[in-house]
Amino acid sequence: MSSVVSVRQQPVKSSIAPAEEQHTTPFQNGVDMQALERISDKIDELNVIKADMKKPGAEKDKTQFRQYDEKQGHVIIFYTEQHLKQTVEYNITARQVFANREPGKMPVMAAAKLLDEYVDQSDPDTQVGQLEHLFQTSEAARLAGRPDWYVVTGFVHDLGKLWGLMGAQGQWDTVGDTFIVGAEYSKRIELYESLKDNPDFNDPRYNTKYGIYSPGCGLDNVMMSWGHDEFLYQVLKDQSTLPPEALAMIRYHSFYPWHRENEYSHFENDHDRAMKPWVQDFNQFDLYSKSDSPPDVEKLTPMYEKMLAKYFPAEVNFGALLKRPTSSSSSSSSNSSLSESA
C-alpha cells in the first residue's frame, strides 16, 4: 500500500471551491434536497428492477415499478456527471475537506428529522419522506427478526446525505451507486460507457486491474467514490459501538458492482468476504421496504431513541452545516440546526 500513501501525499489542486466561493454555486440560498432525493429514488428504482431478491418484498408486485429503460432516462444525466467528476484527485480532496470540516454535533434522531420533508412529488413509486424511509427500512428488518444493531443500522444508513448540506458540490458526490477509484473500472458499473470521459480512464496510474493498489489489499485500503455512504462510515466508525457488520452495511450498501455483480474480488481480503453476505442481506430491506404506507413515526420514535442510545452518544459530530436545506414544504424539523461543539 505504499503506492497509495505516495499518491495521497502528492500535492493536488483542490476541485472544491473555497468557502467564500461556494456562495456563488446553485446552493447559494440552500441545498435542494428535493432534487437530491428525486435522483436518489430514481437510482433505487433502477436497482430494484435489476435486483433478484424476494424478501421482504415478496408480496409487492414488482411489475408496478416502471421498467428499466424508462428509469434510465431519469438517471443518465446524473451518472454522466458523476462518472466524469469522481476522479482520484477529487476523492483525495473530498477526504481532506471532510477531515478539516468544522465541528457540529446533533442527536441521531435530529439528524434524521433534518433530512425529512424532502419528497419528490412527481415520483410515482413513493411519496414518503426520508424519515419514513429510514423507519420503513429498520422496521422491515425488525419484523424479520434481525437483532437491534441491525435494526439501528437500517435506521441510520442514509444519514450520510447530510453531506449534501456540508461539503458536497452537488448530487453527483452525495448519492448514486459507488465504485473504486484509482484502479480499472468494472464494466458492470451502471452506465459504464460514460466513465470513458473520466480523466482517470486513460491515466496509466489508474487504468490497470490493480491500479495504485495491491492484490488482496482489502476494501478498507482502497478509495471508494465519495458520497453519503463513505461520509457516514467515516463519521460513525469512531463514534458508535456498532459492530463491523453494521459498518460494512453502511459503507458498501451502494457498492452494487461488488455485492450484486461480484466484481472487485481481486481486492477482497478475508474480512471483506465475511462482511459481504451481511451487505447482501441488508440490500433487500433498503430497496424493497419502500411503499406509500409509512409506519407510525410518532409511535415508533421512543422505542428507536432507546435503541439508538445503545450504540451512539447523546450527540454525534456530523459536522457543521454550510448550507441550509430548502423545501417547498419545510417544517420545524427541517430547520433544526447543528449545535457547535465546545
Short mmCIF file of C-alpha atoms in Angstrom, two decimals, residues 54-306:
data_model
loop_
_atom_site.label_atom_id
_atom_site.label_comp_id
_atom_site.label_asym_id
_atom_site.label_seq_id
_atom_site.Cartn_x
_atom_site.Cartn_y
_atom_site.Cartn_z
CA LYS A 54 -37.67 -11.84 -2.76
CA LYS A 55 -37.72 -10.77 0.89
CA PRO A 56 -39.23 -8.72 2.41
CA GLY A 57 -40.80 -7.56 -0.86
CA ALA A 58 -42.26 -10.89 -1.90
CA GLU A 59 -45.79 -9.53 -1.56
CA LYS A 60 -45.03 -6.46 -3.66
CA ASP A 61 -45.89 -6.67 -7.36
CA LYS A 62 -42.59 -5.59 -8.87
CA THR A 63 -44.27 -5.05 -12.26
CA GLN A 64 -45.78 -1.90 -10.74
CA PHE A 65 -42.37 -0.28 -10.91
CA ARG A 66 -41.67 1.36 -14.25
CA GLN A 67 -39.35 -0.65 -16.43
CA TYR A 68 -35.59 -0.27 -16.55
CA ASP A 69 -35.35 1.59 -19.85
CA GLU A 70 -37.87 4.16 -18.61
CA LYS A 71 -35.98 4.67 -15.37
CA GLN A 72 -32.68 5.02 -17.19
CA GLY A 73 -33.80 8.28 -18.74
CA HIS A 74 -34.06 9.85 -15.28
CA VAL A 75 -30.54 8.99 -14.17
CA ILE A 76 -28.36 9.05 -17.28
CA ILE A 77 -27.52 12.74 -16.81
CA PHE A 78 -26.71 12.13 -13.16
CA TYR A 79 -24.33 9.25 -13.87
CA THR A 80 -22.70 11.11 -16.75
CA GLU A 81 -21.74 13.88 -14.34
CA GLN A 82 -20.80 11.51 -11.50
CA HIS A 83 -18.59 9.41 -13.75
CA LEU A 84 -16.87 12.48 -15.16
CA LYS A 85 -16.07 14.06 -11.80
CA GLN A 86 -15.36 11.15 -9.42
CA THR A 87 -11.62 11.21 -10.02
CA VAL A 88 -8.76 10.22 -7.72
CA GLU A 89 -7.93 13.91 -7.37
CA TYR A 90 -11.46 14.79 -6.30
CA ASN A 91 -11.61 11.89 -3.84
CA ILE A 92 -8.37 12.93 -2.16
CA THR A 93 -9.68 16.48 -1.87
CA ALA A 94 -13.10 15.40 -0.57
CA ARG A 95 -11.44 13.43 2.22
CA GLN A 96 -9.34 16.46 3.10
CA VAL A 97 -12.47 18.62 3.27
CA PHE A 98 -14.14 16.01 5.48
CA ALA A 99 -11.14 15.77 7.81
CA ASN A 100 -10.99 19.56 8.19
CA ARG A 101 -14.73 20.20 8.49
CA GLU A 102 -15.95 22.45 11.27
CA PRO A 103 -17.36 20.51 14.24
CA GLY A 104 -21.10 20.34 14.70
CA LYS A 105 -22.98 17.92 16.92
CA MET A 106 -26.57 16.73 16.98
CA PRO A 107 -28.56 13.68 18.16
CA VAL A 108 -29.01 10.93 15.58
CA MET A 109 -32.80 11.31 15.63
CA ALA A 110 -32.46 15.06 14.99
CA ALA A 111 -30.21 14.29 12.01
CA ALA A 112 -32.90 12.02 10.57
CA LYS A 113 -35.55 14.71 11.03
CA LEU A 114 -33.30 17.27 9.36
CA LEU A 115 -33.44 15.22 6.16
CA ASP A 116 -37.20 14.75 6.37
CA GLU A 117 -39.89 16.54 4.33
CA TYR A 118 -37.87 16.36 1.10
CA VAL A 119 -40.11 14.31 -1.18
CA ASP A 120 -40.26 14.41 -4.96
CA GLN A 121 -43.95 14.95 -5.63
CA SER A 122 -43.55 13.68 -9.20
CA ASP A 123 -42.14 10.31 -8.12
CA PRO A 124 -44.89 7.71 -8.68
CA ASP A 125 -43.22 4.96 -6.65
CA THR A 126 -43.01 6.63 -3.27
CA GLN A 127 -44.43 9.73 -1.65
CA VAL A 128 -42.78 9.35 1.75
CA GLY A 129 -40.00 11.48 3.19
CA GLN A 130 -36.54 10.42 4.27
CA LEU A 131 -37.56 9.78 7.89
CA GLU A 132 -40.31 7.41 6.78
CA HIS A 133 -37.87 5.56 4.51
CA LEU A 134 -35.47 5.09 7.42
CA PHE A 135 -38.29 3.74 9.58
CA GLN A 136 -39.53 1.51 6.76
CA THR A 137 -36.07 0.00 6.30
CA SER A 138 -35.47 -0.52 10.00
CA GLU A 139 -38.98 -1.80 10.70
CA ALA A 140 -38.72 -4.33 7.86
CA ALA A 141 -35.51 -5.61 9.45
CA ARG A 142 -37.02 -5.65 12.95
CA LEU A 143 -40.14 -7.53 11.85
CA ALA A 144 -37.91 -10.03 10.06
CA GLY A 145 -36.25 -10.81 13.39
CA ARG A 146 -32.92 -9.07 12.85
CA PRO A 147 -31.02 -8.01 16.02
CA ASP A 148 -31.14 -4.49 17.47
CA TRP A 149 -27.80 -3.41 15.99
CA TYR A 150 -29.05 -4.43 12.53
CA VAL A 151 -32.33 -2.53 13.02
CA VAL A 152 -30.42 0.57 14.13
CA THR A 153 -28.19 0.28 11.06
CA GLY A 154 -31.29 0.29 8.89
CA PHE A 155 -32.42 3.47 10.59
CA VAL A 156 -29.16 5.39 10.13
CA HIS A 157 -27.91 4.00 6.81
CA ASP A 158 -28.84 7.05 4.70
CA LEU A 159 -27.93 9.79 7.19
CA GLY A 160 -24.81 10.42 5.13
CA LYS A 161 -27.00 12.55 2.88
CA LEU A 162 -26.20 15.29 5.39
CA TRP A 163 -23.07 15.66 3.26
CA GLY A 164 -25.35 17.48 0.83
CA LEU A 165 -25.63 20.22 3.46
CA MET A 166 -21.90 20.33 4.16
CA GLY A 167 -19.11 19.96 1.61
CA ALA A 168 -20.95 18.48 -1.37
CA GLN A 169 -20.68 20.04 -4.80
CA GLY A 170 -23.98 18.57 -5.93
CA GLN A 171 -25.92 15.34 -6.22
CA TRP A 172 -23.10 13.53 -8.00
CA ASP A 173 -20.91 13.40 -4.88
CA THR A 174 -23.75 12.63 -2.47
CA VAL A 175 -25.94 9.85 -3.90
CA GLY A 176 -25.70 7.11 -6.51
CA ASP A 177 -24.00 3.74 -6.81
CA THR A 178 -20.39 3.68 -5.65
CA PHE A 179 -17.25 2.18 -7.18
CA ILE A 180 -13.50 2.05 -6.62
CA VAL A 181 -11.35 4.92 -7.90
CA GLY A 182 -7.64 4.51 -8.59
CA ALA A 183 -7.95 1.24 -10.50
CA GLU A 184 -9.59 -0.12 -13.65
CA TYR A 185 -13.35 0.43 -13.63
CA SER A 186 -15.59 -2.62 -13.60
CA LYS A 187 -17.65 -2.98 -16.77
CA ARG A 188 -20.59 -3.87 -14.51
CA ILE A 189 -20.79 -0.32 -13.18
CA GLU A 190 -24.09 1.32 -14.10
CA LEU A 191 -23.71 3.19 -17.44
CA TYR A 192 -20.06 2.13 -17.70
CA GLU A 193 -19.56 3.82 -21.08
CA SER A 194 -19.81 7.28 -19.50
CA LEU A 195 -16.71 6.52 -17.40
CA LYS A 196 -14.63 6.84 -20.55
CA ASP A 197 -14.89 10.62 -20.15
CA ASN A 198 -13.29 10.48 -16.71
CA PRO A 199 -9.66 11.75 -16.85
CA ASP A 200 -8.55 8.67 -14.87
CA PHE A 201 -9.87 6.29 -17.53
CA ASN A 202 -6.77 6.73 -19.72
CA ASP A 203 -4.32 7.52 -16.92
CA PRO A 204 -1.76 4.66 -16.77
CA ARG A 205 -1.52 5.06 -12.99
CA TYR A 206 -5.18 4.21 -12.54
CA ASN A 207 -6.43 2.17 -15.50
CA THR A 208 -4.86 -1.22 -14.79
CA LYS A 209 -6.51 -4.08 -12.90
CA TYR A 210 -4.87 -3.18 -9.60
CA GLY A 211 -4.05 0.48 -10.29
CA ILE A 212 -2.46 2.06 -7.21
CA TYR A 213 -3.43 -0.90 -5.00
CA SER A 214 -2.21 -4.46 -4.50
CA PRO A 215 -3.93 -7.86 -4.80
CA GLY A 216 -5.98 -8.78 -1.75
CA CYS A 217 -5.27 -5.45 -0.04
CA GLY A 218 -8.81 -5.30 1.35
CA LEU A 219 -11.59 -2.84 0.59
CA ASP A 220 -10.61 -0.83 3.65
CA ASN A 221 -7.42 0.08 1.78
CA VAL A 222 -8.98 1.32 -1.46
CA MET A 223 -10.75 4.61 -2.15
CA MET A 224 -14.48 4.29 -2.72
CA SER A 225 -16.10 7.01 -4.79
CA TRP A 226 -17.08 9.68 -2.28
CA GLY A 227 -20.72 10.06 -1.31
CA HIS A 228 -23.20 9.60 1.53
CA ASP A 229 -22.08 6.02 2.29
CA GLU A 230 -18.41 6.85 2.77
CA PHE A 231 -19.23 10.07 4.62
CA LEU A 232 -21.43 8.29 7.17
CA TYR A 233 -18.95 5.44 7.62
CA GLN A 234 -16.17 7.92 8.38
CA VAL A 235 -18.44 9.74 10.86
CA LEU A 236 -19.64 6.66 12.74
CA LYS A 237 -16.64 4.33 12.77
CA ASP A 238 -15.22 6.12 15.84
CA GLN A 239 -18.47 7.48 17.27
CA SER A 240 -20.56 4.35 17.70
CA THR A 241 -20.40 0.87 19.15
CA LEU A 242 -21.92 -0.68 16.03
CA PRO A 243 -20.26 -4.00 15.07
CA PRO A 244 -18.09 -4.38 11.94
CA GLU A 245 -21.01 -5.95 10.06
CA ALA A 246 -23.07 -2.79 10.56
CA LEU A 247 -20.25 -0.51 9.41
CA ALA A 248 -19.83 -2.64 6.27
CA MET A 249 -23.56 -2.40 5.56
CA ILE A 250 -23.37 1.38 5.85
CA ARG A 251 -20.21 1.75 3.78
CA TYR A 252 -20.99 -0.67 0.96
CA HIS A 253 -24.78 -0.77 0.55
CA SER A 254 -24.48 1.32 -2.66
CA PHE A 255 -21.45 -0.66 -3.91
CA TYR A 256 -23.54 -2.71 -6.33
CA PRO A 257 -20.66 -3.79 -8.60
CA TRP A 258 -19.29 -5.67 -5.58
CA HIS A 259 -22.24 -7.02 -3.59
CA ARG A 260 -24.56 -7.76 -6.54
CA GLU A 261 -22.26 -8.24 -9.54
CA ASN A 262 -19.41 -9.90 -7.58
CA GLU A 263 -16.80 -7.61 -9.11
CA TYR A 264 -13.56 -6.43 -7.44
CA SER A 265 -12.97 -9.79 -5.75
CA HIS A 266 -9.25 -9.35 -6.53
CA PHE A 267 -9.14 -6.66 -3.82
CA GLU A 268 -11.05 -8.64 -1.18
CA ASN A 269 -9.45 -9.99 1.96
CA ASP A 270 -10.94 -12.44 4.46
CA HIS A 271 -12.74 -9.67 6.33
CA ASP A 272 -14.46 -8.43 3.16
CA ARG A 273 -15.60 -11.93 2.26
CA ALA A 274 -17.06 -12.32 5.75
CA MET A 275 -18.89 -8.96 5.53
CA LYS A 276 -20.32 -9.40 2.04
CA PRO A 277 -23.28 -11.65 2.98
CA TRP A 278 -24.38 -9.07 5.56
CA VAL A 279 -24.35 -6.30 2.94
CA GLN A 280 -26.28 -8.51 0.53
CA ASP A 281 -28.85 -9.38 3.19
CA PHE A 282 -29.32 -5.72 4.10
CA ASN A 283 -29.96 -4.68 0.49
CA GLN A 284 -33.40 -6.31 0.44
CA PHE A 285 -34.61 -4.18 3.36
CA ASP A 286 -33.22 -0.99 1.82
CA LEU A 287 -34.83 -1.47 -1.59
CA TYR A 288 -37.99 -3.49 -1.10
CA SER A 289 -39.30 -1.87 2.07
CA LYS A 290 -40.32 1.33 0.24
CA SER A 291 -44.06 1.87 -0.01
CA ASP A 292 -46.67 4.60 0.38
CA SER A 293 -47.84 3.18 3.72
CA PRO A 294 -45.42 4.83 6.14
CA PRO A 295 -45.00 3.46 9.66
CA ASP A 296 -46.35 5.35 12.66
CA VAL A 297 -43.35 7.61 13.28
CA GLU A 298 -44.73 9.19 16.45
CA LYS A 299 -45.43 5.80 18.00
CA LEU A 300 -42.10 4.26 16.99
CA THR A 301 -39.81 7.18 17.86
CA PRO A 302 -39.50 6.49 21.64
CA MET A 303 -38.57 2.84 21.01
CA TYR A 304 -35.97 3.83 18.42
CA GLU A 305 -34.47 6.53 20.60
CA LYS A 306 -33.85 3.85 23.23
#
